[in-house]
PDB file of C-alpha atoms in Angstrom:
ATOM      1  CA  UNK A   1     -53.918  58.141 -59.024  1.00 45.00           C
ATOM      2  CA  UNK A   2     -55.570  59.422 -55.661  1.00 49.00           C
ATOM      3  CA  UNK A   3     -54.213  62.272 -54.016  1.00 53.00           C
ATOM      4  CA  UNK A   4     -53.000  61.422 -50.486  1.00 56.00           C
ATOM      5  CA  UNK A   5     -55.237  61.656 -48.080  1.00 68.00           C
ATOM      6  CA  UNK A   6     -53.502  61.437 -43.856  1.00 77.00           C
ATOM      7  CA  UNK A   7     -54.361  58.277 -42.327  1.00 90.00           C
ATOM      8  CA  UNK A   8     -56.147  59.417 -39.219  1.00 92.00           C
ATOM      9  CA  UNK A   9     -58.326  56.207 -38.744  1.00 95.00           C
ATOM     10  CA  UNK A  10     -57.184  52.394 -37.822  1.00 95.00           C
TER      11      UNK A  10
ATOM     12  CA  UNK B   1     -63.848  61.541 -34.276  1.00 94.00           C
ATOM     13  CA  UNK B   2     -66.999  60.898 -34.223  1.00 97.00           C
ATOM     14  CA  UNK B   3     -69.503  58.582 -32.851  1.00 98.00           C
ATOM     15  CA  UNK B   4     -69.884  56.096 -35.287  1.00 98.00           C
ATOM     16  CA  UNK B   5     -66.217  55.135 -35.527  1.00 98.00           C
ATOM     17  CA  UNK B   6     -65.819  55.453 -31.572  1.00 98.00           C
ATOM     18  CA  UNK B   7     -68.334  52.786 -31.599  1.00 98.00           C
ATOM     19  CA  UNK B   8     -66.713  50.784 -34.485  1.00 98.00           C
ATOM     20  CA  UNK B   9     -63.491  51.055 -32.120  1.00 98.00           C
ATOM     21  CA  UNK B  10     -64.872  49.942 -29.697  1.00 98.00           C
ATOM     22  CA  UNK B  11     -66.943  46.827 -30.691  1.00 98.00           C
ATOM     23  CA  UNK B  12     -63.410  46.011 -32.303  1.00 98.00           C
ATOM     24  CA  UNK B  13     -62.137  45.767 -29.212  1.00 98.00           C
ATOM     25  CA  UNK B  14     -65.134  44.033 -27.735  1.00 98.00           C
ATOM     26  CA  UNK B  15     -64.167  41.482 -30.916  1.00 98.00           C
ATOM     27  CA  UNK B  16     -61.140  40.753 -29.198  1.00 98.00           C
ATOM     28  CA  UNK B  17     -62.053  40.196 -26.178  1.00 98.00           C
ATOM     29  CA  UNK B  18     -64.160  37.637 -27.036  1.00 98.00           C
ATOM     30  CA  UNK B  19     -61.957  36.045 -29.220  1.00 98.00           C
ATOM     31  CA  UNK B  20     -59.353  36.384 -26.458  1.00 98.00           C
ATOM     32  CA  UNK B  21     -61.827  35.215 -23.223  1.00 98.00           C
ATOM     33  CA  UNK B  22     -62.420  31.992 -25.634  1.00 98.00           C
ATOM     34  CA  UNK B  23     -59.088  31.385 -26.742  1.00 98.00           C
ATOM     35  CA  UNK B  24     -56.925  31.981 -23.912  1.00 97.00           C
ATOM     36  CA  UNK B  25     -59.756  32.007 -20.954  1.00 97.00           C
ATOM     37  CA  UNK B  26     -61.950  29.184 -22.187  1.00 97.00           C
ATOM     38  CA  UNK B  27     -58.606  27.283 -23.382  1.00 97.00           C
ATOM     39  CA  UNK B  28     -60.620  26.524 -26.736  1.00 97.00           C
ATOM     40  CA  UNK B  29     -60.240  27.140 -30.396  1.00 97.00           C
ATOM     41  CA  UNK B  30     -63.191  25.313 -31.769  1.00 97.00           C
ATOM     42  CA  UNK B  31     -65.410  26.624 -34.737  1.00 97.00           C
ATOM     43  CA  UNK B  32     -62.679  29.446 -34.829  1.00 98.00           C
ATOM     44  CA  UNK B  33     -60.362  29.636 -37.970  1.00 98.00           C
ATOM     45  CA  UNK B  34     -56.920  30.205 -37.473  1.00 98.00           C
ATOM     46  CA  UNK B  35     -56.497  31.365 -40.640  1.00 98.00           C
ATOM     47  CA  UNK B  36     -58.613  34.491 -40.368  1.00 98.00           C
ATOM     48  CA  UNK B  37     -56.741  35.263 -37.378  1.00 98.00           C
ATOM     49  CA  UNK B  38     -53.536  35.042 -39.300  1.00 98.00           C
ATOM     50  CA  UNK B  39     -54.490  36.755 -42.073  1.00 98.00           C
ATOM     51  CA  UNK B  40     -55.715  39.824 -39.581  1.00 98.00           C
ATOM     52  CA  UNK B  41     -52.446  39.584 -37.865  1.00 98.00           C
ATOM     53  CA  UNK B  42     -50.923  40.578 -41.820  1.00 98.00           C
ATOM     54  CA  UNK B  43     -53.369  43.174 -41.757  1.00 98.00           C
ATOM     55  CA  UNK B  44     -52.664  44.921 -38.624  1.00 98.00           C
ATOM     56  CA  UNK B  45     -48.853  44.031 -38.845  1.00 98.00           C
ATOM     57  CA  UNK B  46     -48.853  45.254 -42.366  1.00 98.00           C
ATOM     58  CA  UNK B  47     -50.999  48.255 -41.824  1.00 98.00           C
ATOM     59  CA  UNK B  48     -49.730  49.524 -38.735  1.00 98.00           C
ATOM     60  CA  UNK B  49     -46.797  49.755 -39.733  1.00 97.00           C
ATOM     61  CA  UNK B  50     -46.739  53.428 -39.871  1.00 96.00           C
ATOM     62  CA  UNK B  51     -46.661  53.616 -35.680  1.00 96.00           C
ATOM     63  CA  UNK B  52     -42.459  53.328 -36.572  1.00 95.00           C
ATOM     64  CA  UNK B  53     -43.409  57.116 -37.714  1.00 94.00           C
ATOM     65  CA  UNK B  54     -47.189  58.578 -37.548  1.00 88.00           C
ATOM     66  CA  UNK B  55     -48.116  59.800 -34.763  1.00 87.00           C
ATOM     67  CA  UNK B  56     -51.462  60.895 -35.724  1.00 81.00           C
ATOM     68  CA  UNK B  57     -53.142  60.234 -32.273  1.00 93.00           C
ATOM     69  CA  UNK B  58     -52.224  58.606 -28.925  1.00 96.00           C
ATOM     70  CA  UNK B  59     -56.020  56.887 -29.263  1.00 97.00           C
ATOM     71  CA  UNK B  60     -54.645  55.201 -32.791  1.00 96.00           C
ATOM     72  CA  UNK B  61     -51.062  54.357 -31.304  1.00 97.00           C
ATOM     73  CA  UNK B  62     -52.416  52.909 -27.987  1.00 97.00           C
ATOM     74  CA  UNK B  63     -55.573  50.953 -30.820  1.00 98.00           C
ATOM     75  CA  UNK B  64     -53.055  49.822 -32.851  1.00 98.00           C
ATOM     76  CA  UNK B  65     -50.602  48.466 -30.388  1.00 98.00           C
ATOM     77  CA  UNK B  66     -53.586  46.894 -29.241  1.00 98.00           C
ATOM     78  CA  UNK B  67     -54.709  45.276 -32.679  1.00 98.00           C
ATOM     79  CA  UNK B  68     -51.573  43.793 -33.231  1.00 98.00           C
ATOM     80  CA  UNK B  69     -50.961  42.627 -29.699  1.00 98.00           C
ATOM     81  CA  UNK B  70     -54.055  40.700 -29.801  1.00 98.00           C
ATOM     82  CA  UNK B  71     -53.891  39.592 -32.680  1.00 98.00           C
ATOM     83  CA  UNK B  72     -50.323  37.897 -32.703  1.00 98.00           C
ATOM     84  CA  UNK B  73     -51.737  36.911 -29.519  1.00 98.00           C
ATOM     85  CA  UNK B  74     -54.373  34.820 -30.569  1.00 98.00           C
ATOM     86  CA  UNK B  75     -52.195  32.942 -33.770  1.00 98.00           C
ATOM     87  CA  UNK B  76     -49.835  32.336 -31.026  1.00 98.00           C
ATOM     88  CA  UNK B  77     -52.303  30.360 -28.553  1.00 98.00           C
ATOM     89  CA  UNK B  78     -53.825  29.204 -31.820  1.00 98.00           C
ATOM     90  CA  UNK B  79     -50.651  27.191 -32.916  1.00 98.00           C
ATOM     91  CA  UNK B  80     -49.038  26.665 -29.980  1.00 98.00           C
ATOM     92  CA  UNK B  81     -51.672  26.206 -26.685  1.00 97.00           C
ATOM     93  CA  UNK B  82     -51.773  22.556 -25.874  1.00 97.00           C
ATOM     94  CA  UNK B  83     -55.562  22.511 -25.126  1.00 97.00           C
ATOM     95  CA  UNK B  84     -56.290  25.149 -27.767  1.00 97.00           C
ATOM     96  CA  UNK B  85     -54.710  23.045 -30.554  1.00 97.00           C
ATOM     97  CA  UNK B  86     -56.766  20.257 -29.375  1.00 97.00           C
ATOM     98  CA  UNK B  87     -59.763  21.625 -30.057  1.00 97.00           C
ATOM     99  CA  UNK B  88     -58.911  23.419 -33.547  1.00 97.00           C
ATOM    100  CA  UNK B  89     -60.181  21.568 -36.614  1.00 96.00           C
ATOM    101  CA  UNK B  90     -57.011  22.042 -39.072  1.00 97.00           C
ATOM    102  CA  UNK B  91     -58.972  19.866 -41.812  1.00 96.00           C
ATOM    103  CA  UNK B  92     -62.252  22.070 -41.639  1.00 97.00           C
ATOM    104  CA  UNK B  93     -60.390  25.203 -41.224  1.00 98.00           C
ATOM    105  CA  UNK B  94     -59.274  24.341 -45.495  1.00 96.00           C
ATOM    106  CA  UNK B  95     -60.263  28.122 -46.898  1.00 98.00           C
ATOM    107  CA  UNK B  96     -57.266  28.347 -49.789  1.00 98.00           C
ATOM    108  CA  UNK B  97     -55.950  31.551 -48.118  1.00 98.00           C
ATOM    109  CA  UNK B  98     -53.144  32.141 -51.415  1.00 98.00           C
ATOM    110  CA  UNK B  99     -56.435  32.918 -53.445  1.00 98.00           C
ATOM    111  CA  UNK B 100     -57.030  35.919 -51.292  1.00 98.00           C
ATOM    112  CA  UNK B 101     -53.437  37.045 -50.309  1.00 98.00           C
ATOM    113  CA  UNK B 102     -51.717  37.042 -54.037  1.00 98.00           C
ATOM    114  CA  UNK B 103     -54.794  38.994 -55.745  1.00 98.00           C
ATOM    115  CA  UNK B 104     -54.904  41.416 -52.802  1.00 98.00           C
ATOM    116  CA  UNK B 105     -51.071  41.506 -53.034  1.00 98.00           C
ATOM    117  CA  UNK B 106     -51.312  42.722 -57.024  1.00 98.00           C
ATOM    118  CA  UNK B 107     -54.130  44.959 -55.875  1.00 98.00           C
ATOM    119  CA  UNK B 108     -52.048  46.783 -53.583  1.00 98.00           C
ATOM    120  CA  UNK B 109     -49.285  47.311 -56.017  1.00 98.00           C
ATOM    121  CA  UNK B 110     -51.411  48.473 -58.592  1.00 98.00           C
ATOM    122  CA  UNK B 111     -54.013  50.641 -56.771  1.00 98.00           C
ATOM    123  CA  UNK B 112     -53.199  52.748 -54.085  1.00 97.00           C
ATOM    124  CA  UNK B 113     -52.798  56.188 -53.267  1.00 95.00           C
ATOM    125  CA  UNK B 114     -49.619  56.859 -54.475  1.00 95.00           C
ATOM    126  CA  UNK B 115     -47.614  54.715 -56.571  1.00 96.00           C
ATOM    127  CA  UNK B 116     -43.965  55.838 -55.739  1.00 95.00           C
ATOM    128  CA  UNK B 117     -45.071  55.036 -52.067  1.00 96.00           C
ATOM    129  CA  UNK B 118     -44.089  51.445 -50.999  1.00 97.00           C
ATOM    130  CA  UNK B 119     -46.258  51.996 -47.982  1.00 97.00           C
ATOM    131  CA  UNK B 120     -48.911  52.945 -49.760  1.00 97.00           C
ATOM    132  CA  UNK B 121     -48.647  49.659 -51.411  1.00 98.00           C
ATOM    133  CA  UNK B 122     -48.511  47.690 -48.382  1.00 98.00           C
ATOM    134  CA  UNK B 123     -51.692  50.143 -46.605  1.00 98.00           C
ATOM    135  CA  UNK B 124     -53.522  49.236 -49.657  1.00 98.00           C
ATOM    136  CA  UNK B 125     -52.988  45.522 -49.627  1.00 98.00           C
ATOM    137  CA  UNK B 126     -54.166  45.489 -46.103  1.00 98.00           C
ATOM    138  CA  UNK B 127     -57.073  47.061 -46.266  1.00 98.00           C
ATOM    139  CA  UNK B 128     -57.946  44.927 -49.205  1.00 98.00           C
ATOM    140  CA  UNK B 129     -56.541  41.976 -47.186  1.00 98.00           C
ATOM    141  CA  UNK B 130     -58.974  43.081 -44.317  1.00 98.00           C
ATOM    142  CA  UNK B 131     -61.956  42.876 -47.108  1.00 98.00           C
ATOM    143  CA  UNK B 132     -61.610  39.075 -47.431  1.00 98.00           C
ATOM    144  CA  UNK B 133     -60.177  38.236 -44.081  1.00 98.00           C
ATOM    145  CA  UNK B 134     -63.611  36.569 -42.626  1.00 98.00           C
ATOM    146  CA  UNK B 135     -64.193  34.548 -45.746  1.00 98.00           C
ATOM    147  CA  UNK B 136     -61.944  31.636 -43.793  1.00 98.00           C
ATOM    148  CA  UNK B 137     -64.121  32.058 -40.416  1.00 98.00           C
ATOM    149  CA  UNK B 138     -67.308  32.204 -42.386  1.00 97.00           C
ATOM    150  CA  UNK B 139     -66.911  29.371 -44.360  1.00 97.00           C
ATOM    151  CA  UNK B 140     -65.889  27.030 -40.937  1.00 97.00           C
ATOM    152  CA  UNK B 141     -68.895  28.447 -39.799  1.00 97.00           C
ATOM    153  CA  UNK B 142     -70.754  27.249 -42.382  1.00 96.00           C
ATOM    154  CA  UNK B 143     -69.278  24.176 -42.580  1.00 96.00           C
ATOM    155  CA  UNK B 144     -70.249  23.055 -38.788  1.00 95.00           C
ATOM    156  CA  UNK B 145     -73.653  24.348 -39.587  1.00 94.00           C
ATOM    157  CA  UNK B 146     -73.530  24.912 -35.510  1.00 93.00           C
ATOM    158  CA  UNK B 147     -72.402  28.217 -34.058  1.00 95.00           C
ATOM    159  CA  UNK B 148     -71.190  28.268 -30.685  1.00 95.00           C
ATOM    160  CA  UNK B 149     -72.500  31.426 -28.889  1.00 94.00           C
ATOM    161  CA  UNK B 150     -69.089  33.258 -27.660  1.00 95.00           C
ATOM    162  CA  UNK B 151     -68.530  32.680 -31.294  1.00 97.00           C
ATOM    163  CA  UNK B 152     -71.228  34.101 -32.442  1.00 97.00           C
ATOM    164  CA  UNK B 153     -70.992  37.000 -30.558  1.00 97.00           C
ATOM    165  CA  UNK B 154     -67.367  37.130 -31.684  1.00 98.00           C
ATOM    166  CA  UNK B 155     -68.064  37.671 -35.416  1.00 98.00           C
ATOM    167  CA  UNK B 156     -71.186  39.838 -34.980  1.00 98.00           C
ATOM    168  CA  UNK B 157     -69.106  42.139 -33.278  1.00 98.00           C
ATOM    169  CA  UNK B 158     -66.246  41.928 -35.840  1.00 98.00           C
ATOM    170  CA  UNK B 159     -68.964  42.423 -38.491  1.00 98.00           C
ATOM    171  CA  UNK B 160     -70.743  45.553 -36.890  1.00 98.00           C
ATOM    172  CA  UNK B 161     -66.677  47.127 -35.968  1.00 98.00           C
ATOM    173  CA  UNK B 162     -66.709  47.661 -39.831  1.00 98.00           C
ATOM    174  CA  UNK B 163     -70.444  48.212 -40.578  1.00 98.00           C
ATOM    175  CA  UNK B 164     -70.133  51.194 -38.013  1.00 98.00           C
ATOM    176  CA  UNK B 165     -66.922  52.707 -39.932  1.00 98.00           C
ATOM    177  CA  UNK B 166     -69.164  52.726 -42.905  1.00 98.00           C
ATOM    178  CA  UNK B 167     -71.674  55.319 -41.211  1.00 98.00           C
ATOM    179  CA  UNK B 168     -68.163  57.248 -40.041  1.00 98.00           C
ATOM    180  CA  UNK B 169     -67.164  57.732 -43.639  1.00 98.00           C
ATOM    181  CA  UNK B 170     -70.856  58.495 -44.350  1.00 98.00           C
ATOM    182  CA  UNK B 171     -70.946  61.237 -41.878  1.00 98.00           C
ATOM    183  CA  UNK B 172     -67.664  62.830 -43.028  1.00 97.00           C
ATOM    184  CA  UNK B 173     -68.258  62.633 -45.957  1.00 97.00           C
ATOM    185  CA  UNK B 174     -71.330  64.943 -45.659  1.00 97.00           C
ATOM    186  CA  UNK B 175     -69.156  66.811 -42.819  1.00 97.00           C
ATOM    187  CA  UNK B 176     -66.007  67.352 -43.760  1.00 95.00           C
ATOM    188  CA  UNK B 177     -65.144  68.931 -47.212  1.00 93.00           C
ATOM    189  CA  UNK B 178     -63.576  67.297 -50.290  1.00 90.00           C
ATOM    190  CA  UNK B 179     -63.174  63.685 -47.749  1.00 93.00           C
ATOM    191  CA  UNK B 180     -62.906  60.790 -49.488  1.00 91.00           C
ATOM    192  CA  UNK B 181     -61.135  57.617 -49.396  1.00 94.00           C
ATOM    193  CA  UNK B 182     -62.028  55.424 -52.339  1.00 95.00           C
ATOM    194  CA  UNK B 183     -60.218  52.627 -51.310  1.00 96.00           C
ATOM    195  CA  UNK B 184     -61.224  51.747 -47.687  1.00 97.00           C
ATOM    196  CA  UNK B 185     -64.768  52.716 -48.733  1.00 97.00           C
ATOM    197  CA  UNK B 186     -64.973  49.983 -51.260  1.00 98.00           C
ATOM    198  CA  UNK B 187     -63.068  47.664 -49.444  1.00 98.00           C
ATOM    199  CA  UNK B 188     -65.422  47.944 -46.334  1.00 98.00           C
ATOM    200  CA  UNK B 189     -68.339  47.518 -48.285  1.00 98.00           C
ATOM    201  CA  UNK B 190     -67.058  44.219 -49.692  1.00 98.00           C
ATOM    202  CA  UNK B 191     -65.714  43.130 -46.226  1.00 98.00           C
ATOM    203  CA  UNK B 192     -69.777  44.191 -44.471  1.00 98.00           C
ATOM    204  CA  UNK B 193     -71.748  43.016 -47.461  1.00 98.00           C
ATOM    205  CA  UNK B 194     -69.815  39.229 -46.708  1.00 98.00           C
ATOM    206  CA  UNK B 195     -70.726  39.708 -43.250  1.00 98.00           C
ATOM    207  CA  UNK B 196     -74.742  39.876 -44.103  1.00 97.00           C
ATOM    208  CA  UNK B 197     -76.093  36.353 -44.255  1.00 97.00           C
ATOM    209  CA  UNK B 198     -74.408  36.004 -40.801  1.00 97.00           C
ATOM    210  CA  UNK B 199     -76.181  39.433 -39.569  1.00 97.00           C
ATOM    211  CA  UNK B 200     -79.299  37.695 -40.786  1.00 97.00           C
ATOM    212  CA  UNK B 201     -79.033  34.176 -39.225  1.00 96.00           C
ATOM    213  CA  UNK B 202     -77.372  35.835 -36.080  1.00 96.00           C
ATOM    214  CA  UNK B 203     -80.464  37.815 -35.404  1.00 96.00           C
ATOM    215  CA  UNK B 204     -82.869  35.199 -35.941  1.00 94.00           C
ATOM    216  CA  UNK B 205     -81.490  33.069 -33.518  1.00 94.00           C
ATOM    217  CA  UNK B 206     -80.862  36.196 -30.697  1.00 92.00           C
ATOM    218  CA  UNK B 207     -84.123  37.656 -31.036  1.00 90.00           C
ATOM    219  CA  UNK B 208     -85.405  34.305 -29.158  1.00 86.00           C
ATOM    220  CA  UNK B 209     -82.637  35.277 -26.270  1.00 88.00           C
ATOM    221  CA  UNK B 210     -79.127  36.050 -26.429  1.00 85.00           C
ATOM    222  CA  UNK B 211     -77.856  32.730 -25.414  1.00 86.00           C
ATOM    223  CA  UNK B 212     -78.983  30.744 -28.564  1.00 87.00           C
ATOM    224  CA  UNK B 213     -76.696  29.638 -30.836  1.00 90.00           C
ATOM    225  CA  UNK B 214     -76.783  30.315 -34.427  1.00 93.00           C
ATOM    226  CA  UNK B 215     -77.649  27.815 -37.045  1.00 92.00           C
ATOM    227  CA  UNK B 216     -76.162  28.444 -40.169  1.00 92.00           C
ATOM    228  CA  UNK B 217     -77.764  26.365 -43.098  1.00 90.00           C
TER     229      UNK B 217
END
């Protein structure tokens, strides 16, 4: 499981 | 930000408006699959999704408006424009779509970046979905042998939007510390390496001048 990373891209 | 995804941006946008000055200026749909340009209207509207609550930027909000404006725009004249449904080719346009929705569909649900997220689920099946969207446009391609040149420049550009995000995650990578995105990193590899036998044919047949049009074997 991957820790969140923010979604700053498109 | 940095350079390389600025420029990925923004030959995104140049991807559009090509797709748009054919579509809707030159009233014409041919050699251009409407199913790729559903399936990136599922990826924006599914991806996107997030502007009902992340703000991250006012660049990415005004972007993805943009994305999804255009791109609902173009399925729209697609199906509906008198001329431009005259000069689609439903029967050549025959990619089996269901073969890449439903695997990227169980994909999403299964990995993604965190499980008890549904929107994780959906991000992830869009960017997966994104991987595979071209296969429909390539293989029309392909199939008329011909490319027209707007085309052409169309899915160059399209190509070289994600090509360039792949030197942005490169450069953050080695910038930024403990950055990493499995997911869209894979994903945009797939979705650049499909684009490559295009790259190659599409320079071949520019180098000679920019208004020749690509044969595709």
């Amino acid at each position: 499981e991957e820790e969140e990373e923010e979604k700053d891209e498109l | 930000m940095n350079i390389f995804r600025f420029l990925g941006d923004m030959s995104h946008i140049l991807s559009f408006l090509l797709l748009l000055h054919k579509i809707v200026g030159g009233k014409s749909a041919a050699g251009i699959s409407l199913r790729t340009a559903e399936m990136y209207a599922i990826v924006f509207c599914t991806r996107y999704i997030d502007l009902l609550w992340n703000f991250a930027s006012l660049y990415n909000y005004l972007l993805k408006l943009l994305f999804i404006g255009a791109s609902l725009t173009i399925v729209y004249f697609m199906r509906y424009g008198p001329s431009q449904k005259a000069t689609y080719n439903a029967d050549e346009d025959a990619f089996p779509v269901q073969y890449l929705i439903a695997p990227c569909a169980v994909l999403g649900v299964l990995i993604n970046q965190d499980h008890s997220s549904p929107f994780e689920m959906v991000w992830a099946f869009s960017i997966y979905l994104e991987a595979v969207a071209i296969l429909p446009q390539l293989f029309l391609l392909q199939k008329q042998g011909e490319v027209e040149n707007l085309t052409s420049h169309y899915v160059f550009a399209l190509g070289a939007y994600r090509a360039l995000y792949l030197l942005n995650w490169m450069f953050r990578f080695m910038t930024e510390p403990d950055y990493q995105q499995r997911i869209v990193w894979l994903s945009g590899l797939v979705q650049t390496a499909l684009y490559c036998d295009f790259f190659y044919h599409y320079y071949q047949s520019k180098k000679g001048g920019l208004n020749k049009s690509v044969k595709l074997p």
